[in-house]
Every structure is written in C-alpha cells, then in structure tokens.
Amino acid sequence: MKNSDNTMTSIDFRLEWRSEDAIHTEGFFGQEINVWRDCLPMGIYEALQEAGPGDAFHFQYNPGEIVAPHQRDRIFTIKQSQFDRCGRGDVMIEPHGGRYYPKGILRDIPNVFRANIEPFRCGDVSETGITVDFNHPLANRKLAVKVSVRDVWAKTKERGGTCNAWLDRLTEGPGMQVRWNGRPTEFFSQNAFRREDPTIDSDFYGKPRFVQHIDSQAKEVIRNVYSRLLKPHMDVLDLMSSWESHLPEELALGDVVGLGLNQAELDANPRLKQGIVQDLNAHPVLPFADGSFDAVLCSVSVEYLLRPFDVFSEIARVLKPDGLLAVTFSNRWFPTKAIQVWRETHELERLGVVMEYFLHQERFDRLETFSMRGLPRPENDKYYGTFWVSDPVYAVWGRRATADASR
C-alpha cells in the first residue's frame, strides 16, 4: 500500500550530525503519521506522497533550516540573583558551565514564565553574572535526515484536534550532549557522585536480582548496536554484567568474560565463558593483563559508577590498541544507587556525561553517539498501557587510541 490522503504510516527518522568531538546519530520512530495532516518540511512531504514500505529518502539541511537559526542576541548575561537556586522545590540548584536547566528557574526574563520547562544552556559563570544561551543546541550544525517508511495502512478514523511536527520531535534534545564553546562541561563539581544510598554495592547486590532492567524492544535496539560494532571471534569483556546478555545471539565471539556483583546472576548469563564478582566502586582496578580484550561493553549500568575516570582508564589499559568501548543506557535505574549528576541531567545530556568519561584522559578517539526514541512498547510488557513507547536507548562508543596521550 502507498501513502495517500486516506492512509496512516509509520516512519523511522534518523538525524545525523557532527560535533568537534564525535559523530552523532539520533533515531526517532513516528508510530502514526498522517502525511496529509501532520507537519513535515517541504521535500520530505513531497517525497512521502505515494511512498510505500521500504522506501527511504535522504535530505541535507544547512544550519538554521529545520531548527531556529543561531542568533547572537539569544546569548546574554544575567545577574546571579536571576538564577533561582530553589527552582526545583527543596533541591538546591547551582549554575555550572555548559549544563542545561529549565527556563522557568530564571527570574525577570521577558517571555519566560515559572512553568517553562524548555531547556537553556548555562555558559560562563562568574561571581557577578551568568551567561545564558537560548539558542537551539543544533542551531549552528549542518544536519542530515534520513526518512524510512516502515508501514502504511488504511485510515480507519479521522484524527481531530492534533497535528504533529515530526522534525521538531526528532530534534528535541539532540545537541545537548556536546561541549559549549569547546570547553568540558562542568558535570563533576560538588556532589556529582553522591548517591541516596551510600552503602557498599556488594550489600545491595548480595542477593540476585533477576529483574528486567529495560523492555524487550530496547534490548533489541542494544543488540543491534552491538551487532554493528562487534566482529566474529572478538574477545569481549561484559562490564557490570548481570543475568541477561545484550549480545547478539547469532554472533560467534571468542572469550566472553563478565564482571559483575552477583555470582548467581553471572552464572545465569548464557553468553559468559567466565563470571567474576568485583565491586568497581570499591576496587576499580580490572583483574586482567594489558591488551586482553578486543571490546569492552557496559550495558545499562554506567550511571552507578562512583569512580568512572579510574574505570575508563583501566578499560583503556585492558583493551587492545584500536579496541572498542561501547556504553549503552536508558532512562531506568535503581534510583537510590544512581549518582546525583545522572539524576539531575536531561536524558540527552547524559550522553555528554559519558562522553566526558571518554574524553577525560584522551585515551579514546573516533567517538560516536546514538539515541533511539519513540519505538512502540511491546504488548507483553508489564508497563504496556501505561507507557506507549519503548524505553529509549542511548549509546556512546569509541576506540582505544593507538597513540596513548596519557602515557
């Protein structure tokens, strides 16, 4: 079936762009799109007319063509008193360079109201003032958009009262992961690594937790990411491992070693050749020789690291030159064990937190980030009906630099 005025369609949108430090791909799945009614840019709208499943189209956009163009007057300085440090109830907020905050915490700014949750970027912070940037995070970027038609079906009823702007949804958030003016984002000041539950993790994970950390659709997205990055016969370290494997089942690997916090969970993981119990927060030194692995993976666990820079340094040590480190995560975690900066930041901004882990010691290069949002939640998932979309997936990966700048 082809698109027409009497059909609905599902479309996989991909946004591709580059920053100074990485290549970025953002995915967004539009589940029910009315090509005739919804808002789509000219070019995309025309291409989708009479398009059918499997058809794909590529578009290139200059800065400012699909997001608001960069404007110098949207960067300005406010007084320290105009930043409401009590903007989120009883949680005190301090301004940090490069971080994002909701506009509603600002005082006495024209057309900004208390309930405004649109993010703005904090730039330079001094004793006398704060630079704020109201520009879209992608305002200065060249953007590529790929549109792939997944399905088309006959419209059974008219949808009234709503009109979706799909590229607005695609570009809402991407760009927040990169540095402001090339300077490291101030994620790690004050109590960034504080947790609600400060007890040792070996106590928390003393009993096995055979729970689903993300839904099956999100797991499939992670497996697809790893399938693209891993090669047959690679030796892999599954860091902060558990009872479930996120490795693609059809991929024949070499030795797969899991390092986690509970032996029963590791024993239940079908892909592990060996399972080692170790608390990285208590002892961040990996028990492996230099250059032991072709790839290190960390799935839905990076938000628990208290000493991430030490751990990433150790990962670089145990990787072979040009070896892969891939980190994936979602927006679900054990809340009392996640670090404070993770709980405070926007979902897309957390990609920037992980990027800073990669960039800190200059031992990784060829960084890439990936996000996937909007996929349908599986009907057999326990949260189906409460949440209609699948858990989002975010990923950062890079390669062990062949010229190690830290040595």
GROMACS .gro file of N, CA, C and O in nm, residues 304-345:
model
  168
  304TYR      N    1   2.588   0.401   3.771
  304TYR     CA    2   2.620   0.362   3.908
  304TYR      C    3   2.768   0.383   3.944
  304TYR      O    4   2.806   0.365   4.059
  305LEU      N    5   2.850   0.419   3.847
  305LEU     CA    6   2.994   0.430   3.872
  305LEU      C    7   3.027   0.553   3.959
  305LEU      O    8   2.991   0.666   3.925
  306LEU      N    9   3.100   0.528   4.067
  306LEU     CA   10   3.145   0.636   4.155
  306LEU      C   11   3.282   0.689   4.115
  306LEU      O   12   3.317   0.802   4.148
  307ARG      N   13   3.360   0.606   4.046
  307ARG     CA   14   3.497   0.645   4.005
  307ARG      C   15   3.513   0.617   3.855
  307ARG      O   16   3.599   0.538   3.814
  308PRO      N   17   3.431   0.681   3.772
  308PRO     CA   18   3.430   0.647   3.630
  308PRO      C   19   3.561   0.676   3.559
  308PRO      O   20   3.599   0.602   3.467
  309PHE      N   21   3.634   0.779   3.599
  309PHE     CA   22   3.759   0.810   3.530
  309PHE      C   23   3.864   0.702   3.555
  309PHE      O   24   3.940   0.666   3.465
  310ASP      N   25   3.867   0.649   3.676
  310ASP     CA   26   3.957   0.538   3.705
  310ASP      C   27   3.918   0.414   3.625
  310ASP      O   28   4.004   0.344   3.569
  311VAL      N   29   3.788   0.387   3.619
  311VAL     CA   30   3.740   0.268   3.548
  311VAL      C   31   3.768   0.280   3.398
  311VAL      O   32   3.815   0.185   3.335
  312PHE      N   33   3.745   0.398   3.340
  312PHE     CA   34   3.769   0.414   3.197
  312PHE      C   35   3.918   0.406   3.166
  312PHE      O   36   3.957   0.358   3.060
  313SER      N   37   4.001   0.451   3.258
  313SER     CA   38   4.145   0.436   3.239
  313SER      C   39   4.184   0.288   3.239
  313SER      O   40   4.266   0.244   3.157
  314GLU      N   41   4.124   0.211   3.328
  314GLU     CA   42   4.150   0.068   3.333
  314GLU      C   43   4.099  -0.002   3.207
  314GLU      O   44   4.163  -0.094   3.154
  315ILE      N   45   3.983   0.041   3.158
  315ILE     CA   46   3.930  -0.017   3.035
  315ILE      C   47   4.028   0.005   2.920
  315ILE      O   48   4.056  -0.086   2.841
  316ALA      N   49   4.080   0.128   2.910
  316ALA     CA   50   4.178   0.156   2.805
  316ALA      C   51   4.300   0.065   2.818
  316ALA      O   52   4.356   0.019   2.717
  317ARG      N   53   4.341   0.037   2.942
  317ARG     CA   54   4.458  -0.048   2.963
  317ARG      C   55   4.434  -0.190   2.914
  317ARG      O   56   4.522  -0.251   2.851
  318VAL      N   57   4.317  -0.248   2.944
  318VAL     CA   58   4.292  -0.388   2.910
  318VAL      C   59   4.246  -0.406   2.766
  318VAL      O   60   4.236  -0.519   2.718
  319LEU      N   61   4.217  -0.297   2.696
  319LEU     CA   62   4.182  -0.306   2.555
  319LEU      C   63   4.307  -0.315   2.468
  319LEU      O   64   4.408  -0.252   2.497
  320LYS      N   65   4.295  -0.388   2.361
  320LYS     CA   66   4.400  -0.388   2.260
  320LYS      C   67   4.397  -0.253   2.188
  320LYS      O   68   4.294  -0.185   2.185
  321PRO      N   69   4.509  -0.209   2.131
  321PRO     CA   70   4.506  -0.086   2.051
  321PRO      C   71   4.396  -0.095   1.945
  321PRO      O   72   4.379  -0.197   1.880
  322ASP      N   73   4.320   0.010   1.931
  322ASP     CA   74   4.207   0.018   1.839
  322ASP      C   75   4.086  -0.060   1.890
  322ASP      O   76   3.986  -0.073   1.820
  323GLY      N   77   4.094  -0.112   2.014
  323GLY     CA   78   3.982  -0.186   2.070
  323GLY      C   79   3.862  -0.098   2.097
  323GLY      O   80   3.873   0.025   2.113
  324LEU      N   81   3.747  -0.160   2.106
  324LEU     CA   82   3.619  -0.090   2.116
  324LEU      C   83   3.572  -0.082   2.261
  324LEU      O   84   3.577  -0.181   2.334
  325LEU      N   85   3.524   0.036   2.302
  325LEU     CA   86   3.447   0.051   2.425
  325LEU      C   87   3.310   0.106   2.387
  325LEU      O   88   3.301   0.212   2.324
  326ALA      N   89   3.204   0.033   2.423
  326ALA     CA   90   3.068   0.075   2.392
  326ALA      C   91   2.985   0.077   2.520
  326ALA      O   92   2.983  -0.021   2.595
  327VAL      N   93   2.919   0.191   2.546
  327VAL     CA   94   2.838   0.210   2.666
  327VAL      C   95   2.695   0.238   2.622
  327VAL      O   96   2.671   0.328   2.540
  328THR      N   97   2.601   0.161   2.674
  328THR     CA   98   2.460   0.184   2.643
  328THR      C   99   2.382   0.203   2.773
  328THR      O  100   2.417   0.147   2.877
  329PHE      N  101   2.275   0.283   2.765
  329PHE     CA  102   2.192   0.306   2.884
  329PHE      C  103   2.054   0.352   2.841
  329PHE      O  104   2.029   0.382   2.723
  330SER      N  105   1.963   0.358   2.937
  330SER     CA  106   1.826   0.403   2.912
  330SER      C  107   1.789   0.506   3.018
  330SER      O  108   1.877   0.573   3.074
  331ASN      N  109   1.660   0.518   3.047
  331ASN     CA  110   1.616   0.614   3.150
  331ASN      C  111   1.557   0.543   3.271
  331ASN      O  112   1.476   0.598   3.343
  332ARG      N  113   1.595   0.417   3.291
  332ARG     CA  114   1.552   0.340   3.407
  332ARG      C  115   1.675   0.292   3.484
  332ARG      O  116   1.775   0.252   3.423
  333TRP      N  117   1.666   0.297   3.618
  333TRP     CA  118   1.778   0.253   3.701
  333TRP      C  119   1.727   0.234   3.843
  333TRP      O  120   1.613   0.269   3.876
  334PHE      N  121   1.812   0.179   3.929
  334PHE     CA  122   1.782   0.175   4.072
  334PHE      C  123   1.806   0.315   4.127
  334PHE      O  124   1.921   0.360   4.137
  335PRO      N  125   1.701   0.390   4.164
  335PRO     CA  126   1.717   0.532   4.193
  335PRO      C  127   1.810   0.564   4.309
  335PRO      O  128   1.878   0.666   4.308
  336THR      N  129   1.815   0.478   4.410
  336THR     CA  130   1.899   0.509   4.526
  336THR      C  131   2.047   0.488   4.498
  336THR      O  132   2.132   0.532   4.576
  337LYS      N  133   2.079   0.418   4.387
  337LYS     CA  134   2.218   0.386   4.357
  337LYS      C  135   2.275   0.468   4.242
  337LYS      O  136   2.396   0.463   4.217
  338ALA      N  137   2.194   0.542   4.171
  338ALA     CA  138   2.244   0.625   4.061
  338ALA      C  139   2.310   0.751   4.117
  338ALA      O  140   2.265   0.808   4.218
  339ILE      N  141   2.417   0.796   4.053
  339ILE     CA  142   2.488   0.914   4.100
  339ILE      C  143   2.402   1.039   4.079
  339ILE      O  144   2.315   1.043   3.993
  340GLN      N  145   2.430   1.142   4.158
  340GLN     CA  146   2.346   1.261   4.158
  340GLN      C  147   2.343   1.331   4.024
  340GLN      O  148   2.237   1.375   3.978
  341VAL      N  149   2.458   1.345   3.957
  341VAL     CA  150   2.459   1.417   3.830
  341VAL      C  151   2.372   1.346   3.728
  341VAL      O  152   2.312   1.410   3.640
  342TRP      N  153   2.361   1.215   3.737
  342TRP     CA  154   2.276   1.140   3.644
  342TRP      C  155   2.129   1.174   3.666
  342TRP      O  156   2.053   1.190   3.572
  343ARG      N  157   2.092   1.185   3.792
  343ARG     CA  158   1.952   1.214   3.824
  343ARG      C  159   1.915   1.357   3.787
  343ARG      O  160   1.799   1.387   3.759
  344GLU      N  161   2.014   1.446   3.784
  344GLU     CA  162   1.986   1.588   3.761
  344GLU      C  163   1.979   1.625   3.614
  344GLU      O  164   1.917   1.727   3.580
  345THR      N  165   2.041   1.548   3.527
  345THR     CA  166   2.058   1.591   3.388
  345THR      C  167   1.946   1.539   3.298
  345THR      O  168   1.880   1.440   3.326
   0.00000   0.00000   0.00000
